[in-house]
Coordinates of C-alpha atoms in Angstrom, one line a residue:
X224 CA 24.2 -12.3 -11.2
X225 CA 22.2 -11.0 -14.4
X226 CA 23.8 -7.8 -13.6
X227 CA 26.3 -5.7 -15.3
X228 CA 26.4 -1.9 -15.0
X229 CA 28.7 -0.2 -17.4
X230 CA 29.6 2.9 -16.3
X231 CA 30.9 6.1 -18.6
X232 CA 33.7 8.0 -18.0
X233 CA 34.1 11.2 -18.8
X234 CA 36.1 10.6 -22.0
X235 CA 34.0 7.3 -22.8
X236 CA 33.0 6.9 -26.6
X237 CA 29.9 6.3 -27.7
X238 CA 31.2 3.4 -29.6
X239 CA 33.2 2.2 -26.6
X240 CA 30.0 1.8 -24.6
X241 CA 27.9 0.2 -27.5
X242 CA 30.5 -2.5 -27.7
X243 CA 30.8 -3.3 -24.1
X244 CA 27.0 -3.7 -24.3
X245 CA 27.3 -5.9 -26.9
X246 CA 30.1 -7.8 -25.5
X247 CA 27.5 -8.3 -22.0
X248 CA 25.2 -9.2 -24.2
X249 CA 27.6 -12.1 -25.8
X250 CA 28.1 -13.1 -22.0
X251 CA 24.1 -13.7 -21.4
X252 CA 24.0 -10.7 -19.0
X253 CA 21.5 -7.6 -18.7
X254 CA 23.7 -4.2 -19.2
X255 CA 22.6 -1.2 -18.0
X256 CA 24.4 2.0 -18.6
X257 CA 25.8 4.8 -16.1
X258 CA 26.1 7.9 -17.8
X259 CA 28.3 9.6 -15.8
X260 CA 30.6 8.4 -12.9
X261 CA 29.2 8.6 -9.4
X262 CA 29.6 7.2 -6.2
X263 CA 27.8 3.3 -5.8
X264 CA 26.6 4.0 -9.9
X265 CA 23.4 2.7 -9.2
X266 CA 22.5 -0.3 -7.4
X267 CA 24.7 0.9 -4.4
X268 CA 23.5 4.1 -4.2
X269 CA 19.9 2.7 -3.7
X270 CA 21.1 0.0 -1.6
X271 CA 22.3 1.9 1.1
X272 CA 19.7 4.7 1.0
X273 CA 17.3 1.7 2.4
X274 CA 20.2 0.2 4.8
X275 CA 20.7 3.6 6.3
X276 CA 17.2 4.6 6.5
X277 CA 16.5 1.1 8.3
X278 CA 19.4 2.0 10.9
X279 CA 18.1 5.6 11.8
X280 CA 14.3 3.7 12.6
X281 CA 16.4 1.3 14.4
X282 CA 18.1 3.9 16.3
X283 CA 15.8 6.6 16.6
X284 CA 13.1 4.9 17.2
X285 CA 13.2 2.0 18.7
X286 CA 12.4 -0.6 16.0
X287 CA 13.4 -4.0 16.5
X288 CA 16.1 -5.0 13.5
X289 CA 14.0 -8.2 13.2
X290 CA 10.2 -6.8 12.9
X291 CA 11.8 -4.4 10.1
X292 CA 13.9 -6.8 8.5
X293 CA 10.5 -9.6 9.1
X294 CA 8.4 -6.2 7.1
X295 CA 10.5 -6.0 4.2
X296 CA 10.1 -9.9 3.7
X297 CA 6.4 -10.0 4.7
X298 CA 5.4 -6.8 3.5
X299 CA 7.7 -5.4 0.8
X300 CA 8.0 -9.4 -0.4
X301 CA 11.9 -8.7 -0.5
X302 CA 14.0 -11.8 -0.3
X303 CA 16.2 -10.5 2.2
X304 CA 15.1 -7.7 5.1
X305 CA 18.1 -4.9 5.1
X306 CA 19.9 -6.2 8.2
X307 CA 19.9 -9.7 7.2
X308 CA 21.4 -8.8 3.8
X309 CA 24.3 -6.3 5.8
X310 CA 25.1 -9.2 7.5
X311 CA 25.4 -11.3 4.3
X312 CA 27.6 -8.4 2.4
X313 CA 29.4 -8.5 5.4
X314 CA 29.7 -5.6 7.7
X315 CA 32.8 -4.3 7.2
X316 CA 32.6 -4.3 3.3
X317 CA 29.4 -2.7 3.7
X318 CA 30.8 -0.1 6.1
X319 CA 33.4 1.0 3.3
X320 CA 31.3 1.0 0.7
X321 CA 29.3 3.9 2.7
X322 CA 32.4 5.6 3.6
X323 CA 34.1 5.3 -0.2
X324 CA 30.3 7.0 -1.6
X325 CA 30.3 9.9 1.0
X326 CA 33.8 10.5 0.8
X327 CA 33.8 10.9 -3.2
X328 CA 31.2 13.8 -2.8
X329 CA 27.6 13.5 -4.5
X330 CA 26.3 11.3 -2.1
X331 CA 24.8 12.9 0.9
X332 CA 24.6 10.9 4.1
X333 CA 24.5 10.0 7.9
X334 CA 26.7 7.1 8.8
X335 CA 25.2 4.1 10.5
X336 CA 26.2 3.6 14.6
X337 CA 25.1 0.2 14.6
X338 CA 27.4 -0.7 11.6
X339 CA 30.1 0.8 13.1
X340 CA 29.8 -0.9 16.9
X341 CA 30.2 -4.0 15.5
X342 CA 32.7 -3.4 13.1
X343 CA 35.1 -2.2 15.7
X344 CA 34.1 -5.1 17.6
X345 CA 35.2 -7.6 15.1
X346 CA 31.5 -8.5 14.4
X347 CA 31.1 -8.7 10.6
X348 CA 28.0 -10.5 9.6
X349 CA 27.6 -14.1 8.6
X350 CA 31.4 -14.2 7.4
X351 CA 32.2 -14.1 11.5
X352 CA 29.3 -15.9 12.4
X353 CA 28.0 -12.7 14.3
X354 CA 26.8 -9.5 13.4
X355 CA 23.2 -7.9 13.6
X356 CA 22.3 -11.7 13.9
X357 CA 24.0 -14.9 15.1
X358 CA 24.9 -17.6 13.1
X359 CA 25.9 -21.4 13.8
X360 CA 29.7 -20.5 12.8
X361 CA 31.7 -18.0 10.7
X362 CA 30.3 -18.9 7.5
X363 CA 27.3 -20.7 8.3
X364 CA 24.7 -19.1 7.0
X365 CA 20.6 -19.7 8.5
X366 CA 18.1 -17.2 7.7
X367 CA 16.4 -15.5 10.6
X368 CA 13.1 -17.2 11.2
X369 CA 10.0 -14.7 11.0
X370 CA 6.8 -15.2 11.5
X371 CA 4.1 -14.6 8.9
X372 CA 2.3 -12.0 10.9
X373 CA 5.7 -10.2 12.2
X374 CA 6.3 -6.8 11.3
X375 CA 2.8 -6.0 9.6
X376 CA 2.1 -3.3 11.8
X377 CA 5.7 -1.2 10.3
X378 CA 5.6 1.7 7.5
X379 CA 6.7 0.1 4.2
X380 CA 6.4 3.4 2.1
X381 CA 8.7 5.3 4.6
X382 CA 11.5 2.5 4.7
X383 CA 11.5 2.0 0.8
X384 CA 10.0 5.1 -0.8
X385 CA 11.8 8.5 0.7
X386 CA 15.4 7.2 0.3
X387 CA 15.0 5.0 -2.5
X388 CA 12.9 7.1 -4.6
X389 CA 14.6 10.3 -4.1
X390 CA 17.4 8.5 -5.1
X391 CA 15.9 7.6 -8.6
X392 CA 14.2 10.8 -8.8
X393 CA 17.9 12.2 -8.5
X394 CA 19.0 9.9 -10.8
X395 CA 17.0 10.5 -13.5
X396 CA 17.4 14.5 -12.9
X397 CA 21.0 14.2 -13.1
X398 CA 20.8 12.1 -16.4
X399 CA 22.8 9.1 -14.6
X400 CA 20.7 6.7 -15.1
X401 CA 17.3 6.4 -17.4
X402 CA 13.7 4.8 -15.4
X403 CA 14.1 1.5 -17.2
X404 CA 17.7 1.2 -16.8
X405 CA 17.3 1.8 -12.8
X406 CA 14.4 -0.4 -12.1
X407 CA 16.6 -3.3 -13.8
X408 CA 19.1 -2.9 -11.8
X409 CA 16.7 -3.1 -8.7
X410 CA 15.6 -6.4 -10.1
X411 CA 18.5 -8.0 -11.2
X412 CA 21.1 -6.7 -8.6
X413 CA 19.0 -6.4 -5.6
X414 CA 16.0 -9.1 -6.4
X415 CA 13.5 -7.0 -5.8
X416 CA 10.0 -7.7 -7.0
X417 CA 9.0 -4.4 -8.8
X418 CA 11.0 -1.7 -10.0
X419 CA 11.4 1.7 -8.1
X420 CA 9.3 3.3 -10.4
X421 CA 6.4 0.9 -10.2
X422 CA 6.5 1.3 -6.3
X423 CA 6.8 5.0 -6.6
X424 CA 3.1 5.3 -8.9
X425 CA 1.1 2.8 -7.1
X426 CA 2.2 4.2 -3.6
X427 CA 1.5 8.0 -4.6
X428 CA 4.1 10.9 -5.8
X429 CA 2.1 13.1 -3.6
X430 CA 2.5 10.5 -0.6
X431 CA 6.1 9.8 -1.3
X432 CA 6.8 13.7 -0.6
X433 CA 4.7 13.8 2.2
X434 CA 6.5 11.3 3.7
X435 CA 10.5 12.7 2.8
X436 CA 8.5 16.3 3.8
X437 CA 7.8 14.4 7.3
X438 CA 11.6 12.6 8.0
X439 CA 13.3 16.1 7.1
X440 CA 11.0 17.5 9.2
X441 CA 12.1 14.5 12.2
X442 CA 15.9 14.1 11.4
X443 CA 16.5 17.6 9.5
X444 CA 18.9 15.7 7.1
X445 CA 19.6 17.0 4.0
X446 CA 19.2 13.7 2.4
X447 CA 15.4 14.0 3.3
X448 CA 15.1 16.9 1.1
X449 CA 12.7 16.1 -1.9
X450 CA 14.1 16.0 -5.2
X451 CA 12.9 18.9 -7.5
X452 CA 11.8 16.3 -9.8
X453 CA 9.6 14.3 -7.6
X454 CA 8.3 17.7 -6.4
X455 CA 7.7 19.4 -10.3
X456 CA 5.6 15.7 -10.3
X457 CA 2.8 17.0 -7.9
X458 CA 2.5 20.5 -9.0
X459 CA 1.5 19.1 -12.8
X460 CA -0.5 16.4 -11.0
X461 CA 1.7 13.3 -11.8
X462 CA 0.8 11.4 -9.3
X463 CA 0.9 7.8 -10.0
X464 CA -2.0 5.0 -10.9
X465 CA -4.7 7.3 -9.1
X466 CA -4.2 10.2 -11.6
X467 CA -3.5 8.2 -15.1
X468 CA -0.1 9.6 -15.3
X469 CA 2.7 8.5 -13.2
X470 CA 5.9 10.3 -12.1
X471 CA 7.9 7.9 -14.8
X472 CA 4.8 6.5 -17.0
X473 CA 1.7 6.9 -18.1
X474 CA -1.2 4.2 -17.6
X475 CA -3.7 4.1 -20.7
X476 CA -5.4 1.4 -18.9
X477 CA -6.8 3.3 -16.6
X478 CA -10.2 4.9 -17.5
X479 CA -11.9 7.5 -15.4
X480 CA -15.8 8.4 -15.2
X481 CA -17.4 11.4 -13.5
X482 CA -20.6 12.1 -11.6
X483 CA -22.1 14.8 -10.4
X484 CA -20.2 14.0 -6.7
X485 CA -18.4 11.1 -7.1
X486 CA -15.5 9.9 -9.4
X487 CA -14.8 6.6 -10.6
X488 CA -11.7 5.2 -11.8
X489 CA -10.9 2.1 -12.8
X490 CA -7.8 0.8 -12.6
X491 CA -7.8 -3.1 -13.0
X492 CA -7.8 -5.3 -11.4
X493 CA -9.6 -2.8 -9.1
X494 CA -12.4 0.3 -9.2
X495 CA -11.8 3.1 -6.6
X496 CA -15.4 5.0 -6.2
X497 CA -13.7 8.7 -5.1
X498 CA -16.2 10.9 -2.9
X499 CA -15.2 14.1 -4.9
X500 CA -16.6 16.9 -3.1
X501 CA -13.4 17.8 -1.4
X502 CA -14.3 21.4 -0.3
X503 CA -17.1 20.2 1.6
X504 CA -15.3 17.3 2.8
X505 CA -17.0 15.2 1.0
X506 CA -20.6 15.7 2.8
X507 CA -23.2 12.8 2.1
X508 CA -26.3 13.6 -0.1
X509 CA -29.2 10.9 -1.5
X510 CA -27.6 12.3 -4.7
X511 CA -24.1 10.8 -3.7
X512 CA -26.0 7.9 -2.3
X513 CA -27.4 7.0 -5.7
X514 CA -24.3 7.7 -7.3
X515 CA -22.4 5.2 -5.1
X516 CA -25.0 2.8 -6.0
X517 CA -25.1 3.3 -9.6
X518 CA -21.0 3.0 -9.9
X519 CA -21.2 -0.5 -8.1
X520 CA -23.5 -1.9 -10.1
X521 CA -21.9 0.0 -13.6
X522 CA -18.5 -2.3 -12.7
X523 CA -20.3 -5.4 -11.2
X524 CA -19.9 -7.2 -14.5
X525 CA -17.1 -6.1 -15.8
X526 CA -14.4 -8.7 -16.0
X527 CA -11.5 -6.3 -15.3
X528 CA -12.7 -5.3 -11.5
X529 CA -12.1 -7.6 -9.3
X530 CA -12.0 -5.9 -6.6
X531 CA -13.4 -2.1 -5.2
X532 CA -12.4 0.5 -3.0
X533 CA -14.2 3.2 -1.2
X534 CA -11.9 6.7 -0.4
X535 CA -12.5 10.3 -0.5
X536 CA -10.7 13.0 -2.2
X537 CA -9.0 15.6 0.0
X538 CA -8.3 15.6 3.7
X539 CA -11.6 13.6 4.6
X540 CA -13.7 10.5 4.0
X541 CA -16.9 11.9 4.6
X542 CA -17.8 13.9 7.4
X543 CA -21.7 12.7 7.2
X544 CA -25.2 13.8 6.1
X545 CA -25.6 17.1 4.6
X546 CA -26.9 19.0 7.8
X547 CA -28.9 21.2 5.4
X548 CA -31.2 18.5 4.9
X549 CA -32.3 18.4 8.0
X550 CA -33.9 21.5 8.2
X551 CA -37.6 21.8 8.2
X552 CA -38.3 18.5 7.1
X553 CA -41.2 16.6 7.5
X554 CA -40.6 12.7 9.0
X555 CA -42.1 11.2 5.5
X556 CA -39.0 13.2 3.5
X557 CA -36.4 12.0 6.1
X558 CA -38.2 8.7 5.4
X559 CA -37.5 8.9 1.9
X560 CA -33.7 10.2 2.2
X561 CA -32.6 7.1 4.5
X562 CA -34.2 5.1 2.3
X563 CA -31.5 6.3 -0.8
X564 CA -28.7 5.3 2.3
X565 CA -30.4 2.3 3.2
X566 CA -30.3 0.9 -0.3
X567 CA -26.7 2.0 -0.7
X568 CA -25.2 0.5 2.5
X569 CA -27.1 -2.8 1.6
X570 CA -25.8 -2.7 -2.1
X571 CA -21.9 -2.7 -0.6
X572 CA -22.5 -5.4 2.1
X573 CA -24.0 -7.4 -0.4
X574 CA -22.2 -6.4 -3.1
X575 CA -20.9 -10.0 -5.1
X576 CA -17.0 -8.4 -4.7
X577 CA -15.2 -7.8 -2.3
X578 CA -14.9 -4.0 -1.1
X579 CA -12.7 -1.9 0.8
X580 CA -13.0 1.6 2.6
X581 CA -9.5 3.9 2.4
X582 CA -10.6 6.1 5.4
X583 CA -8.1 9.2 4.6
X584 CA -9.3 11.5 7.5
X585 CA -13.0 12.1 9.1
X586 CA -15.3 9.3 9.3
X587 CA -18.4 10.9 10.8
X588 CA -22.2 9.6 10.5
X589 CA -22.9 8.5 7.6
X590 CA -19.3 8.6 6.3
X591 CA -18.2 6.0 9.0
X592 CA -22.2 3.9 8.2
X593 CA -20.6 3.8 4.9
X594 CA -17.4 2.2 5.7
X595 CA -19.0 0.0 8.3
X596 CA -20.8 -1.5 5.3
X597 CA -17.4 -2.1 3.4
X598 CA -15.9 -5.6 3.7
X599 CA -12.6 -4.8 4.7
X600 CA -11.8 -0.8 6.7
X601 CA -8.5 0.6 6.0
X602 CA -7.9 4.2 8.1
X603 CA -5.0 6.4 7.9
X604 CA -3.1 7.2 11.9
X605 CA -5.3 10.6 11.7
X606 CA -8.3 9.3 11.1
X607 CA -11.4 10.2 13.3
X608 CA -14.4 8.1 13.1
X609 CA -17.6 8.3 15.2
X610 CA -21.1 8.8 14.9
X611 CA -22.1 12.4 16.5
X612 CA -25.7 12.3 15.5
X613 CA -27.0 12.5 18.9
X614 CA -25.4 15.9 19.5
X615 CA -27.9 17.1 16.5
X616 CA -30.9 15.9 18.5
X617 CA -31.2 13.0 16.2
X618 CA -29.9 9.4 15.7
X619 CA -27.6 7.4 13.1
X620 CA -30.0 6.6 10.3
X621 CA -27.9 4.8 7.9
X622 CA -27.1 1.8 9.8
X623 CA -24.9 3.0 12.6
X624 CA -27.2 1.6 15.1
X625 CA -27.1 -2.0 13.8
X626 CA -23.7 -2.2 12.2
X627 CA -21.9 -0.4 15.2
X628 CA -23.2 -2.9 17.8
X629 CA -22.3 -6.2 15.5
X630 CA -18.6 -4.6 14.9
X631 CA -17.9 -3.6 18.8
X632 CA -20.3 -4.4 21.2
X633 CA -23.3 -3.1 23.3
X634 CA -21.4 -1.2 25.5
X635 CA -19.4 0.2 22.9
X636 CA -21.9 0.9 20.7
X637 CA -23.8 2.4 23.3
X638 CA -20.9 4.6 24.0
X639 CA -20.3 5.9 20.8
X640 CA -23.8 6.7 19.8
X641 CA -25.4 8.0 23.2
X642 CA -22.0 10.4 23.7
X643 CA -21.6 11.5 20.3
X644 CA -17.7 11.3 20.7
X645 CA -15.1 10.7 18.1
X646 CA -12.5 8.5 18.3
X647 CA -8.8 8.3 16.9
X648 CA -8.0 5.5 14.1
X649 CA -6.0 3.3 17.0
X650 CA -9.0 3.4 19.7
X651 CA -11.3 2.6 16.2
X652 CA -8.8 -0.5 15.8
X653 CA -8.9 -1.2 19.3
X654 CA -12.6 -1.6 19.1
X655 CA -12.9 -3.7 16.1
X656 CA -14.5 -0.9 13.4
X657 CA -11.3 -0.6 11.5
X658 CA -8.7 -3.7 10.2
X659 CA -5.8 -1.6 9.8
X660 CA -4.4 1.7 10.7
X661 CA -1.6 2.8 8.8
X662 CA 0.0 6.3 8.2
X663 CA -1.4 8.9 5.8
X664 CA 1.3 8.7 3.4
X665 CA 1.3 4.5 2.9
X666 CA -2.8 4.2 2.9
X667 CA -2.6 3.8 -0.9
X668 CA 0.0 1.3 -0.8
X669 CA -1.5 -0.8 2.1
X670 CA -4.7 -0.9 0.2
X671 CA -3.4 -2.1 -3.1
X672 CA -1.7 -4.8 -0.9
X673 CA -5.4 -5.8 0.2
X674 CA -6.1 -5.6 -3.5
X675 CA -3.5 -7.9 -4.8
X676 CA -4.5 -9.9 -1.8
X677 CA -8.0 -10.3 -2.6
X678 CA -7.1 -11.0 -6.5
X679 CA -5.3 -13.9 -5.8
X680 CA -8.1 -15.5 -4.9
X681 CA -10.8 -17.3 -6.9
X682 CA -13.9 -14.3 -7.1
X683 CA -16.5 -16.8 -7.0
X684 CA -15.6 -18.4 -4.0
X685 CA -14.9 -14.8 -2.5
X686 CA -18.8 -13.8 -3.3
X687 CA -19.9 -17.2 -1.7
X688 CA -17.9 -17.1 1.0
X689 CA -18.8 -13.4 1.7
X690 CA -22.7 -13.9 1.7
X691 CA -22.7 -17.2 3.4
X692 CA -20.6 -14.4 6.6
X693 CA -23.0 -12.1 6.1
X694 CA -25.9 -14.2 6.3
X695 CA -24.9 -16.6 9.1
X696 CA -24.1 -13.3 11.3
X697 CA -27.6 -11.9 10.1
X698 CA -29.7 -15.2 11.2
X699 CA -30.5 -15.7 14.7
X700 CA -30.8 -19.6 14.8
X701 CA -27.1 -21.3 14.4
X702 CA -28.4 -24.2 12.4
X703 CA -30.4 -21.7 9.6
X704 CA -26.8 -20.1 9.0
X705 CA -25.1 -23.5 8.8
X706 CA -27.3 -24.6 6.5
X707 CA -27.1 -21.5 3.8
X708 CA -22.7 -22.2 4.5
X709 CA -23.3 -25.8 3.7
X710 CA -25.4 -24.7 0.5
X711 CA -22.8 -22.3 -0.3
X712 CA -20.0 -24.5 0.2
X713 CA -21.8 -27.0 -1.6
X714 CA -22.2 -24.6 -4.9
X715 CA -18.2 -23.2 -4.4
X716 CA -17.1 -27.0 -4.5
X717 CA -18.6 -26.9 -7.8
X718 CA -16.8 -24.3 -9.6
X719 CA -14.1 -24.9 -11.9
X720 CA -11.3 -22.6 -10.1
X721 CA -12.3 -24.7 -6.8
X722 CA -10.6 -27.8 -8.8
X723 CA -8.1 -25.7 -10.2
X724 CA -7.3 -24.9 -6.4
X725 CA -7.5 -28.4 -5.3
X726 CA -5.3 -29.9 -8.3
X727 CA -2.6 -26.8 -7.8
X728 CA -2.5 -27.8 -3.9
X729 CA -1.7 -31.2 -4.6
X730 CA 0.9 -30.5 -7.5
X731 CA 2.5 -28.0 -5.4
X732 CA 1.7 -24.7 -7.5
X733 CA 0.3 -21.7 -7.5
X734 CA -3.4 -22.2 -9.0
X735 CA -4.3 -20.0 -12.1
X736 CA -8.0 -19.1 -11.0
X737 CA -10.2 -17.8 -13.8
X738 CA -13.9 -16.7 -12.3
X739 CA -15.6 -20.0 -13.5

């Protein structure tokens, strides 16, 4: 363990503290310091925030301890989910480590029934050989087995975020503990692969309230309640990546450019094109159309996007074609506007990266033709997606009658379009128009995960592989599409990051691709 935290008391010296430092130092180990006395000091305190927010999920609502424990492994890339790691603490130490912090005052929270069953019952973790888990004997230690695709479908953001982040928030408020100081301890004393502060910027200040707002809201612990600091954050608009200054830093590297109705923003390795008319939730115009169009290509080349996403600002995606349009217009002009969304869904099927659609609300006409285009389609829970033309007396005309069919199928697409009707994010997933459904408050953070996904691979190979799916699909005879693939295929085996990938699979490493 790295680890030390030195913690203050409340007649502690200045010089007393420097020389402990130094003397950790001497001992080759990371200090941090606490600057005043309080229950768990640090790495406790944000410990059992998690532990006991994964027991009330467990408890109050039904979550399996091994699909959340197989998300924060899978998902969260944690080495150990938080049952698995009670367990390996030991239940009973863990249990008194709880009691000792609530006890002492300054830490606010609900104990944990499960813990205590199975303390009473003798059952203390690996150290017994039961607990939350069997093991082979008392002592004998086997990690659970999870599969690779177990516990996807679980809320990271609310399991890590709310009680971890409030914590730091608190922390940081208080003058306990400083941003740096706290997100070392997360990754020396709990392994964790970011620090709190990194999570809390990239999934969203804004979200991360939304989501305490929501639990207070559920359990109507105190606990929930978000820290001033966190909510000071949103009012000045500290949101994170999104808005160039974080909660706890600021990112220079991220660069912004404004249209007329669209934002860019690039924030490598990725660019997020922002629909930006917010008060008309975010209504589709050639204009917008052409914008879109000219930000894809403006980025295309640019060796520091890798990878783009597709959201809208406010409460919706886009809700469709500005009706207004519409009215009085002959055929030839109506010609002439598809055209503009013609050229723009084409330009993000066949765009040479990979893009992704953040569907934060309504997905409506052209709105959902646009993310129908998009490679990969990310919605939030309250999503509603559909294609209502026909109620206007007209029909999709931005690809909703082709792209719908080859998502879904006839029937469906039939069904959609000849009724008009919209339907929820989960009936959307159901059909096969949407990859993922997540809640509102984690749809940042589950598309950056697609992001770092996506990133990892070797772009070349991602731009083959995508046009040789998008042709195949598009040409009717089987052996014209195998052909292009084999031509494709034939090109990707002569890149240089396709050797890199072969040599790194047979050394056993991770391969360092580099777009050539």
């Amino acid at each position: 363990m790295k680890l030390v935290e030195i913690t203050r008391g409340r007649y502690t010296s200045d010089e007393t503290v420097n020389i402990t430092v130094q003397l950790t130092r001497i001992l080759n180990k990371e200090p941090v310091v606490v600057n005043k006395d309080v229950p768990g000091f640090i790495v406790n305190r944000v410990l059992f925030r998690v532990m006991l927010e994964a027991c009330r999920e467990v408890v109050q609502e039904g979550i399996k301890i091994i699909d959340l424990d197989a998300m924060a492994r899978n998902v969260l890339g944690l080495p150990m989910g938080p049952f698995e790691l009670l367990d390996y603490i030991g239940l009973d130490t863990s249990l008194f480590i709880v009691k000792a912090m609530t006890e002492r005052g300054g830490f606010k929270a609900h104990p944990c029934p499960l813990l205590e069953e199975l303390v009473s019952k003798g059952k203390l973790g690996v150290k017994s050989g039961e607990g939350f888990y069997k093991y082979p004997g008392p002592g004998q230690y086997v990690k659970p087995k999870v599969l690779p695709e177990q516990g996807l479908e679980l809320d990271p953001v609310r399991l890590m975020a709310p009680p971890a982040i409030n914590e730091l928030a608190w922390l940081v408020r208080e003058g306990v503990a400083t941003v740096e100081d706290t997100d070392k301890s997360v990754k020396l004393g709990l392994n964790y692969p970011w620090g709190l502060s990194e999570f809390a910027d990239e999934a969203g200040i804004d979200n991360i309230v939304d989501a305490l707002t929501q639990l207070k809201g559920v359990s109507g612990w105190e606990e929930y309640e978000p820290d001033p600091l966190l909510t000071n954050y949103v009012k000045e608009g500290r949101l994170g990546r999104k808005s160039g200054r974080g909660g706890f830093r600021e990112y220079p590297e991220v660069e912004f450019r404004r249209y007329e109705e669209i934002m860019l923003r690039i924030d490598p390795p990725g660019a997020w094109i922002i629909l930006n008319k917010p008060d008309k939730l975010n209504v589709l115009t050639p204009k917008m159309a052409d914008e879109i169009v000219n930000a894809l290509r403006s980025v295309e080349d640019d060796p520091r996007v890798r990878v783009v996403v597709i959201t809208g600002s406010g409460r919706a995606f886009c809700v469709g074609a500005d009706i207004n349009q519409f009215q009085n217009a002959t055929p030839m002009q109506m010609f002439k506007a598809m055209r503009h969304y013609h050229s723009m869904t084409l330009e993000i099927e066949y765009y040479t990266k990979p893009v992704i659609v953040a569907i934060n609300g309504y997905a409506l006409g052209g709105g959902l033709e646009i993310a129908m285009a998009c490679d990969i389609r990310v919605a939030s829970e309250d999503a509603l997606l559909g294609q209502p033309e026909i109620n206007l007396g007209i029909i999709p005309g931005a690809g909703g009658t082709q792209r719908l069919t080859r998502l879904t199928n006839l029937g469906t697409s039939k069904e959609l379009i000849l009724t008009g009707k919209q339907v929820s994010a989960k009936a959307a997933l159901e059909y096969g128009i949407v990859n993922r459904v997540v809640p509102r408050h984690a749809l940042e953070y589950e598309v950056m995960r697609w992001v770092k996904e996506l990133v990892s691979k070797p772009p070349l190979t991602l731009m083959l592989a995508k046009y040789a799916i998008n042709y195949g699909y598009e040409a009717p005879p089987i052996w014209s599409a195998l052909s292009n693939e084999a031509s494709l295929f034939g090109v990707a085996i002569s890149t240089k990051d396709a050797q890199e990938g072969v040599r790194a699979f047979l050394e056993k490493r991770r391969p360092r691709f580099t777009g050539e």
